[in-house]
mmCIF file of C-alpha atoms in Angstrom:
data_model
loop_
_atom_site.group_PDB
_atom_site.id
_atom_site.type_symbol
_atom_site.label_atom_id
_atom_site.label_comp_id
_atom_site.label_asym_id
_atom_site.label_seq_id
_atom_site.Cartn_x
_atom_site.Cartn_y
_atom_site.Cartn_z
ATOM 1 C CA MET Y 1 -18.040 11.528 37.889
ATOM 2 C CA SER Y 2 -19.894 9.017 36.497
ATOM 3 C CA PHE Y 3 -18.006 6.540 33.829
ATOM 4 C CA ALA Y 4 -19.775 5.731 30.677
ATOM 5 C CA PRO Y 5 -19.989 2.038 30.981
ATOM 6 C CA LEU Y 6 -17.286 -0.072 29.060
ATOM 7 C CA ASP Y 7 -18.680 -2.114 26.440
ATOM 8 C CA PRO Y 8 -18.535 -5.866 27.203
ATOM 9 C CA ILE Y 9 -18.202 -7.257 23.592
ATOM 10 C CA LEU Y 10 -15.861 -5.574 23.251
ATOM 11 C CA HIS Y 11 -13.972 -5.841 27.008
ATOM 12 C CA ASN Y 12 -12.487 -8.526 26.020
ATOM 13 C CA GLN Y 13 -8.595 -9.084 25.110
ATOM 14 C CA LEU Y 14 -8.576 -11.019 21.726
ATOM 15 C CA ARG Y 15 -12.288 -9.739 20.707
ATOM 16 C CA LEU Y 16 -10.541 -5.900 20.916
ATOM 17 C CA ALA Y 17 -7.621 -7.135 19.804
ATOM 18 C CA VAL Y 18 -9.647 -8.683 16.691
ATOM 19 C CA VAL Y 19 -12.439 -5.488 15.468
ATOM 20 C CA SER Y 20 -8.467 -3.438 16.342
ATOM 21 C CA LEU Y 21 -6.917 -4.877 13.893
ATOM 22 C CA LEU Y 22 -9.549 -5.207 11.129
ATOM 23 C CA VAL Y 23 -11.229 -0.914 12.120
ATOM 24 C CA SER Y 24 -8.179 0.019 9.747
ATOM 25 C CA LEU Y 25 -8.826 -2.930 6.750
ATOM 26 C CA GLU Y 26 -10.946 -3.174 4.464
ATOM 27 C CA GLU Y 27 -10.955 -7.391 5.767
ATOM 28 C CA ALA Y 28 -9.059 -9.956 5.941
ATOM 29 C CA ASP Y 29 -8.983 -13.531 5.789
ATOM 30 C CA PHE Y 30 -9.340 -16.043 9.086
ATOM 31 C CA THR Y 31 -5.625 -16.668 9.147
ATOM 32 C CA PHE Y 32 -4.918 -12.562 8.815
ATOM 33 C CA ILE Y 33 -6.163 -12.121 12.282
ATOM 34 C CA LEU Y 34 -4.975 -15.570 14.357
ATOM 35 C CA GLU Y 35 -1.640 -14.257 12.307
ATOM 36 C CA LYS Y 36 -1.820 -10.426 14.094
ATOM 37 C CA THR Y 37 -3.139 -12.208 17.578
ATOM 38 C CA GLY Y 38 -1.096 -14.715 18.014
ATOM 39 C CA ALA Y 39 -4.617 -16.480 19.440
ATOM 40 C CA THR Y 40 -5.560 -19.965 18.829
ATOM 41 C CA ARG Y 41 -7.572 -20.758 16.364
ATOM 42 C CA GLY Y 42 -9.904 -22.031 18.543
ATOM 43 C CA ASN Y 43 -10.724 -19.841 20.688
ATOM 44 C CA LEU Y 44 -10.287 -17.042 17.242
ATOM 45 C CA SER Y 45 -13.237 -18.973 15.904
ATOM 46 C CA VAL Y 46 -15.500 -18.287 19.329
ATOM 47 C CA GLN Y 47 -15.098 -14.974 20.128
ATOM 48 C CA ILE Y 48 -15.815 -14.559 16.322
ATOM 49 C CA THR Y 49 -18.772 -15.653 16.284
ATOM 50 C CA ASN Y 50 -19.652 -13.751 19.735
ATOM 51 C CA LEU Y 51 -18.567 -10.446 17.080
ATOM 52 C CA GLN Y 52 -21.089 -11.931 13.954
ATOM 53 C CA GLU Y 53 -23.713 -11.732 17.119
ATOM 54 C CA ALA Y 54 -23.635 -9.463 18.310
ATOM 55 C CA GLY Y 55 -23.885 -7.126 14.614
ATOM 56 C CA TYR Y 56 -20.155 -5.734 14.569
ATOM 57 C CA LEU Y 57 -18.647 -8.307 12.281
ATOM 58 C CA LYS Y 58 -19.621 -9.540 8.721
ATOM 59 C CA VAL Y 59 -18.176 -12.743 8.716
ATOM 60 C CA THR Y 60 -18.354 -14.584 4.645
ATOM 61 C CA LYS Y 61 -17.482 -18.088 3.786
ATOM 62 C CA THR Y 62 -15.445 -18.844 0.695
ATOM 63 C CA PHE Y 63 -13.244 -21.071 -0.445
ATOM 64 C CA LYS Y 64 -8.977 -19.668 -1.799
ATOM 65 C CA ASP Y 65 -7.160 -23.521 -3.906
ATOM 66 C CA ASN Y 66 -9.660 -25.034 -2.929
ATOM 67 C CA TYR Y 67 -9.431 -24.174 0.359
ATOM 68 C CA PRO Y 68 -12.444 -23.066 2.465
ATOM 69 C CA ASN Y 69 -11.202 -19.384 3.411
ATOM 70 C CA THR Y 70 -12.917 -17.201 6.340
ATOM 71 C CA LYS Y 71 -13.595 -13.697 5.293
ATOM 72 C CA CYS Y 72 -14.131 -10.787 8.246
ATOM 73 C CA GLN Y 73 -14.872 -7.908 7.495
ATOM 74 C CA LEU Y 74 -15.902 -5.042 10.286
ATOM 75 C CA THR Y 75 -19.737 -3.348 10.044
ATOM 76 C CA ALA Y 76 -20.952 -0.138 10.642
ATOM 77 C CA LYS Y 77 -22.645 -1.145 14.178
ATOM 78 C CA GLY Y 78 -19.318 -2.656 14.763
ATOM 79 C CA VAL Y 79 -17.072 0.888 13.769
ATOM 80 C CA LYS Y 80 -20.201 2.413 16.203
ATOM 81 C CA ALA Y 81 -19.157 0.698 18.798
ATOM 82 C CA PHE Y 82 -15.549 0.872 18.903
ATOM 83 C CA GLU Y 83 -15.164 4.781 18.669
ATOM 84 C CA GLY Y 84 -17.773 4.183 21.384
ATOM 85 C CA TYR Y 85 -14.919 2.306 22.813
ATOM 86 C CA VAL Y 86 -12.161 4.268 22.565
ATOM 87 C CA LYS Y 87 -13.896 7.551 24.128
ATOM 88 C CA ALA Y 88 -14.806 5.673 27.824
ATOM 89 C CA ILE Y 89 -11.543 4.138 27.394
ATOM 90 C CA LYS Y 90 -10.253 7.882 27.507
ATOM 91 C CA GLU Y 91 -12.559 8.997 29.456
ATOM 92 C CA TYR Y 92 -11.075 6.628 32.280
ATOM 93 C CA LEU Y 93 -7.404 7.686 31.413
ATOM 94 C CA LYS Y 94 -8.318 11.155 31.849
ATOM 95 C CA THR Y 95 -8.469 10.839 35.757
ATOM 96 C CA MET W 1 -7.149 -14.018 26.621
ATOM 97 C CA GLU W 2 -7.825 -12.423 29.632
ATOM 98 C CA THR W 3 -11.269 -10.287 29.968
ATOM 99 C CA ASN W 4 -9.694 -7.908 32.661
ATOM 100 C CA MET W 5 -8.281 -5.261 30.629
ATOM 101 C CA THR W 6 -7.062 -1.689 32.337
ATOM 102 C CA PRO W 7 -7.977 0.835 30.405
ATOM 103 C CA GLN W 8 -4.522 1.600 29.757
ATOM 104 C CA GLU W 9 -3.889 -2.058 28.579
ATOM 105 C CA SER W 10 -6.662 -1.834 26.343
ATOM 106 C CA LEU W 11 -5.729 1.378 24.659
ATOM 107 C CA GLN W 12 -2.305 -0.314 24.208
ATOM 108 C CA LEU W 13 -3.318 -3.409 22.542
ATOM 109 C CA ILE W 14 -5.553 -1.478 20.146
ATOM 110 C CA GLU W 15 -2.352 1.012 19.368
ATOM 111 C CA SER W 16 -0.949 -2.610 18.843
ATOM 112 C CA MET W 17 -3.996 -3.942 16.730
ATOM 113 C CA ILE W 18 -3.736 -0.543 14.733
ATOM 114 C CA GLY W 19 -0.324 -1.028 14.673
ATOM 115 C CA GLN W 20 -0.289 -4.407 12.468
ATOM 116 C CA ALA W 21 -2.637 -3.786 10.213
ATOM 117 C CA LYS W 22 -0.355 -0.465 8.940
ATOM 118 C CA LYS W 23 1.876 -2.965 8.323
ATOM 119 C CA SER W 24 -0.345 -5.408 6.629
ATOM 120 C CA PHE W 25 0.724 -3.193 2.196
ATOM 121 C CA SER W 26 0.868 -5.669 -0.529
ATOM 122 C CA ARG W 27 4.934 -5.494 -2.144
ATOM 123 C CA MET W 28 4.563 -2.807 -3.660
ATOM 124 C CA SER W 29 9.123 -3.339 -4.198
ATOM 125 C CA PHE W 30 7.902 -5.029 -7.410
ATOM 126 C CA TYR W 31 6.920 -2.368 -9.488
ATOM 127 C CA PHE W 32 9.493 -0.278 -9.249
ATOM 128 C CA LEU W 33 12.067 -2.260 -9.171
ATOM 129 C CA LEU W 34 10.106 -3.824 -12.459
ATOM 130 C CA TRP W 35 9.521 -0.107 -13.859
ATOM 131 C CA GLY W 36 12.553 1.547 -13.006
ATOM 132 C CA MET W 37 14.947 -1.002 -14.849
ATOM 133 C CA LEU W 38 12.676 -0.812 -17.945
ATOM 134 C CA LEU W 39 12.786 2.907 -17.857
ATOM 135 C CA ILE W 40 16.076 2.802 -17.927
ATOM 136 C CA GLY W 41 16.124 0.671 -20.486
ATOM 137 C CA ALA W 42 14.270 2.291 -23.206
ATOM 138 C CA MET W 43 16.348 5.706 -21.771
ATOM 139 C CA ILE W 44 19.516 4.582 -22.797
ATOM 140 C CA ALA W 45 18.232 2.982 -25.500
ATOM 141 C CA THR W 46 16.638 5.446 -26.927
ATOM 142 C CA TYR W 47 19.375 7.948 -26.148
ATOM 143 C CA LEU W 48 22.022 4.937 -28.678
ATOM 144 C CA LEU W 49 20.025 4.180 -31.138
ATOM 145 C CA ARG W 50 19.051 8.337 -31.804
ATOM 146 C CA GLY W 51 20.414 8.642 -35.417
ATOM 147 C CA VAL W 52 18.849 4.962 -35.991
ATOM 148 C CA GLU W 53 16.104 5.443 -38.820
ATOM 149 C CA GLY W 54 12.912 4.452 -38.712
ATOM 150 C CA VAL W 55 10.720 4.090 -35.400
ATOM 151 C CA TRP W 56 14.171 3.431 -32.694
ATOM 152 C CA SER W 57 14.577 6.375 -32.788
ATOM 153 C CA GLN W 58 10.598 8.236 -32.670
ATOM 154 C CA GLY W 59 9.594 6.089 -29.001
ATOM 155 C CA GLY W 60 9.860 2.773 -30.535
ATOM 156 C CA ALA W 61 12.196 1.501 -26.827
ATOM 157 C CA TRP W 62 9.093 3.504 -25.159
ATOM 158 C CA GLY W 63 6.057 1.440 -25.983
ATOM 159 C CA VAL W 64 8.237 -1.477 -25.531
ATOM 160 C CA ALA W 65 9.217 -1.210 -22.606
ATOM 161 C CA GLY W 66 5.269 0.121 -21.762
ATOM 162 C CA ALA W 67 3.941 -2.836 -23.054
ATOM 163 C CA LEU W 68 6.659 -5.712 -21.820
ATOM 164 C CA GLY W 69 5.899 -4.020 -18.175
ATOM 165 C CA GLY W 70 1.977 -3.529 -18.474
ATOM 166 C CA VAL W 71 1.752 -6.907 -18.790
ATOM 167 C CA ILE W 72 4.238 -8.102 -16.114
ATOM 168 C CA SER W 73 2.939 -5.492 -13.539
ATOM 169 C CA SER W 74 -1.374 -6.635 -14.359
ATOM 170 C CA ILE W 75 0.060 -10.478 -14.447
ATOM 171 C CA TYR W 76 2.000 -9.906 -10.963
ATOM 172 C CA GLY W 77 -1.029 -7.558 -9.971
ATOM 173 C CA ALA W 78 -3.681 -10.931 -10.851
ATOM 174 C CA ARG W 79 -1.431 -12.914 -8.511
ATOM 175 C CA GLN W 80 -0.634 -10.807 -5.523
ATOM 176 C CA ASP W 81 -4.168 -10.372 -5.425
ATOM 177 C CA LYS W 82 -5.830 -13.491 -5.165
ATOM 178 C CA ALA W 83 -2.812 -14.207 -2.179
ATOM 179 C CA GLU W 84 -3.123 -11.490 0.043
ATOM 180 C CA SER W 85 -5.542 -12.102 3.136
ATOM 181 C CA VAL W 86 -5.887 -9.005 3.483
ATOM 182 C CA ALA W 87 -8.465 -5.806 1.673
ATOM 183 C CA ASN W 88 -6.285 -2.622 3.034
ATOM 184 C CA PRO W 89 -8.228 0.981 1.858
ATOM 185 C CA MET W 90 -3.972 2.851 1.561
ATOM 186 C CA ASP W 91 -3.510 -0.417 -1.463
ATOM 187 C CA ARG W 92 -6.143 1.252 -3.156
ATOM 188 C CA ILE W 93 -5.841 4.710 -2.440
ATOM 189 C CA THR W 94 -1.987 4.140 -3.985
ATOM 190 C CA GLY W 95 -3.621 1.822 -6.924
ATOM 191 C CA TRP W 96 -5.967 4.919 -7.779
ATOM 192 C CA VAL W 97 -3.470 7.303 -7.750
ATOM 193 C CA TRP W 98 -0.906 5.473 -9.870
ATOM 194 C CA ALA W 99 -4.518 4.072 -12.272
ATOM 195 C CA THR W 100 -4.483 8.157 -13.197
ATOM 196 C CA PHE W 101 -1.001 8.487 -13.059
ATOM 197 C CA VAL W 102 -1.035 6.094 -16.331
ATOM 198 C CA ILE W 103 -3.896 7.501 -17.739
ATOM 199 C CA THR W 104 -2.727 11.809 -17.234
ATOM 200 C CA MET W 105 1.100 10.813 -18.892
ATOM 201 C CA ILE W 106 -0.632 8.493 -22.083
ATOM 202 C CA ILE W 107 -3.280 12.246 -22.841
ATOM 203 C CA MET W 108 -0.261 13.819 -21.676
ATOM 204 C CA ILE W 109 1.743 11.383 -25.013
ATOM 205 C CA VAL W 110 -0.188 11.599 -27.296
ATOM 206 C CA CYS W 111 -1.029 15.573 -27.012
ATOM 207 C CA THR W 112 2.557 16.312 -27.021
ATOM 208 C CA SER W 113 3.527 14.382 -29.663
ATOM 209 C CA GLY W 114 0.563 15.319 -31.644
ATOM 210 C CA LYS W 115 3.141 18.403 -31.485
ATOM 211 C CA GLY W 116 6.825 17.064 -32.005
ATOM 212 C CA GLN W 117 7.855 17.667 -28.846
ATOM 213 C CA ASP W 118 9.653 15.735 -26.674
ATOM 214 C CA PRO W 119 6.910 14.817 -23.546
ATOM 215 C CA GLY W 120 10.172 13.547 -21.319
ATOM 216 C CA ALA W 121 10.226 16.312 -19.342
ATOM 217 C CA MET W 122 7.450 16.707 -17.880
ATOM 218 C CA ILE W 123 6.235 13.472 -17.832
ATOM 219 C CA THR W 124 9.556 12.841 -15.323
ATOM 220 C CA LEU W 125 7.810 16.134 -13.814
ATOM 221 C CA LEU W 126 4.423 13.903 -13.449
ATOM 222 C CA THR W 127 5.698 11.116 -12.027
ATOM 223 C CA GLY W 128 6.764 12.802 -8.998
ATOM 224 C CA LEU W 129 3.228 12.935 -8.330
ATOM 225 C CA PRO W 130 2.945 9.388 -8.006
ATOM 226 C CA THR W 131 6.407 8.450 -6.823
ATOM 227 C CA PHE W 132 5.480 11.242 -3.344
ATOM 228 C CA LEU W 133 1.568 10.642 -3.000
ATOM 229 C CA THR W 134 3.035 7.121 -2.710
ATOM 230 C CA GLY W 135 5.593 7.326 -0.426
ATOM 231 C CA GLN W 136 3.612 9.831 1.871
ATOM 232 C CA ILE W 137 0.472 7.071 1.760
ATOM 233 C CA MET W 138 3.570 4.085 2.871
ATOM 234 C CA ARG W 139 5.142 6.260 4.890
ATOM 235 C CA PHE W 140 8.914 5.535 3.224
ATOM 236 C CA ARG W 141 10.888 7.957 2.806
ATOM 237 C CA PRO W 142 13.205 7.035 0.480
ATOM 238 C CA LEU W 143 9.615 7.313 -1.899
ATOM 239 C CA ILE W 144 8.813 10.454 -0.235
ATOM 240 C CA LEU W 145 12.759 11.613 -1.883
ATOM 241 C CA GLY W 146 12.617 8.967 -4.939
ATOM 242 C CA GLY W 147 9.031 12.172 -5.685
ATOM 243 C CA ILE W 148 11.019 15.106 -4.949
ATOM 244 C CA LEU W 149 13.995 13.348 -6.991
ATOM 245 C CA PHE W 150 12.222 13.834 -10.141
ATOM 246 C CA TRP W 151 10.176 17.111 -9.135
ATOM 247 C CA ILE W 152 14.104 18.125 -9.596
ATOM 248 C CA ALA W 153 15.039 16.204 -12.227
ATOM 249 C CA GLY W 154 12.272 17.318 -14.403
ATOM 250 C CA ILE W 155 13.095 20.182 -14.772
ATOM 251 C CA ALA W 156 16.339 20.327 -15.574
ATOM 252 C CA MET W 157 15.028 18.411 -17.893
ATOM 253 C CA TYR W 158 12.375 21.066 -19.216
ATOM 254 C CA PHE W 159 15.525 23.660 -19.398
ATOM 255 C CA THR W 160 18.457 21.261 -20.849
ATOM 256 C CA GLY W 161 17.967 20.463 -25.017
ATOM 257 C CA ASP W 162 21.398 18.150 -25.272
ATOM 258 C CA ALA W 163 20.488 14.533 -25.491
ATOM 259 C CA LEU W 164 23.436 12.930 -23.395
ATOM 260 C CA THR W 165 22.366 15.197 -20.422
ATOM 261 C CA LEU W 166 18.473 14.706 -20.686
ATOM 262 C CA THR W 167 19.989 10.823 -20.136
ATOM 263 C CA LEU W 168 21.943 11.961 -17.528
ATOM 264 C CA LEU W 169 19.733 13.118 -15.451
ATOM 265 C CA TYR W 170 16.016 10.555 -16.895
ATOM 266 C CA CYS W 171 17.958 7.769 -15.395
ATOM 267 C CA GLY W 172 19.380 8.745 -12.342
ATOM 268 C CA ALA W 173 16.884 9.752 -11.398
ATOM 269 C CA MET W 174 15.057 6.273 -12.073
ATOM 270 C CA LEU W 175 18.052 4.999 -10.374
ATOM 271 C CA PHE W 176 18.148 7.344 -7.042
ATOM 272 C CA GLY W 177 13.076 7.702 -6.832
ATOM 273 C CA TYR W 178 12.332 4.201 -8.208
ATOM 274 C CA ILE W 179 15.356 1.585 -7.553
ATOM 275 C CA VAL W 180 16.975 2.635 -4.912
ATOM 276 C CA PRO W 181 13.582 3.284 -2.949
ATOM 277 C CA GLY W 182 12.812 0.109 -4.708
ATOM 278 C CA ILE W 183 15.398 -1.696 -3.326
ATOM 279 C CA MET W 184 14.886 -0.838 0.096
ATOM 280 C CA LEU W 185 11.533 -1.246 0.436
ATOM 281 C CA LYS W 186 12.020 -4.939 -0.686
ATOM 282 C CA ARG W 187 13.775 -4.970 2.564
ATOM 283 C CA GLN W 188 11.141 -3.618 4.844
ATOM 284 C CA GLU W 189 8.853 -5.643 3.200
ATOM 285 C CA ASP W 190 10.817 -8.747 3.746
ATOM 286 C CA VAL W 191 11.392 -8.342 7.198
ATOM 287 C CA VAL W 192 7.806 -7.798 7.873
ATOM 288 C CA ARG W 193 6.716 -10.333 5.968
ATOM 289 C CA THR W 194 8.990 -13.137 7.914
ATOM 290 C CA ALA W 195 8.883 -10.977 11.577
#
């Protein structure tokens, strides 16, 4: 029996955590994701950029109370990739 | 953060993060406590002033409570929206549930008052709907029970004409349908926010 390969973009603990968090939200601030994932600011920033470059995340930079504010939103491509990833790991777990 | 996760670890991480997202509801307890107190106050004022001539015997207290609650809720909501770091679709759905309730309630008040009828029982019945739905959306049992209580109180109010009984039924429904769940929700929100 052959298994579908796991998406290398999502098969990373922090990237998967970010996408899993955003899948049931409309959007979230960088600080919210930082707090919920417990990651370091630098690592999170790098992984968000990776997800953005893969087309999984839409990142909007705005200002909130005169401070820079980064908002992240899962794209349709990101949702589809997440669904595919969940389906694939369920197949792995069936065996 | 490591890359080599087993499928089991991946699934656990996904479940954990989705659980975190579900806890990101906006603070709702403020509205239940505010409206619960204002509406109990309006009901008691209406009961005490029932013999007085003029606007107070014709629902003036409800107008004051509605206007005050509307202004305070709007200011609080605008501040909360500005401060929130996350947009949860469940918040938006809950907001629309309450908006449709307010619209229906206003139409009901205009229609029944125009015919000289007391809209109290019908509004209490109607209040059960958004309260019950909010409880289901948030998976918060005290609000679900609160919604059921409003339905029971509404039916009981429909079959009584006694002013004191009406007042006690309405205030009881508000106390156990809004204020008690509001206090419990506030405790839960405080725990989630400080966790």
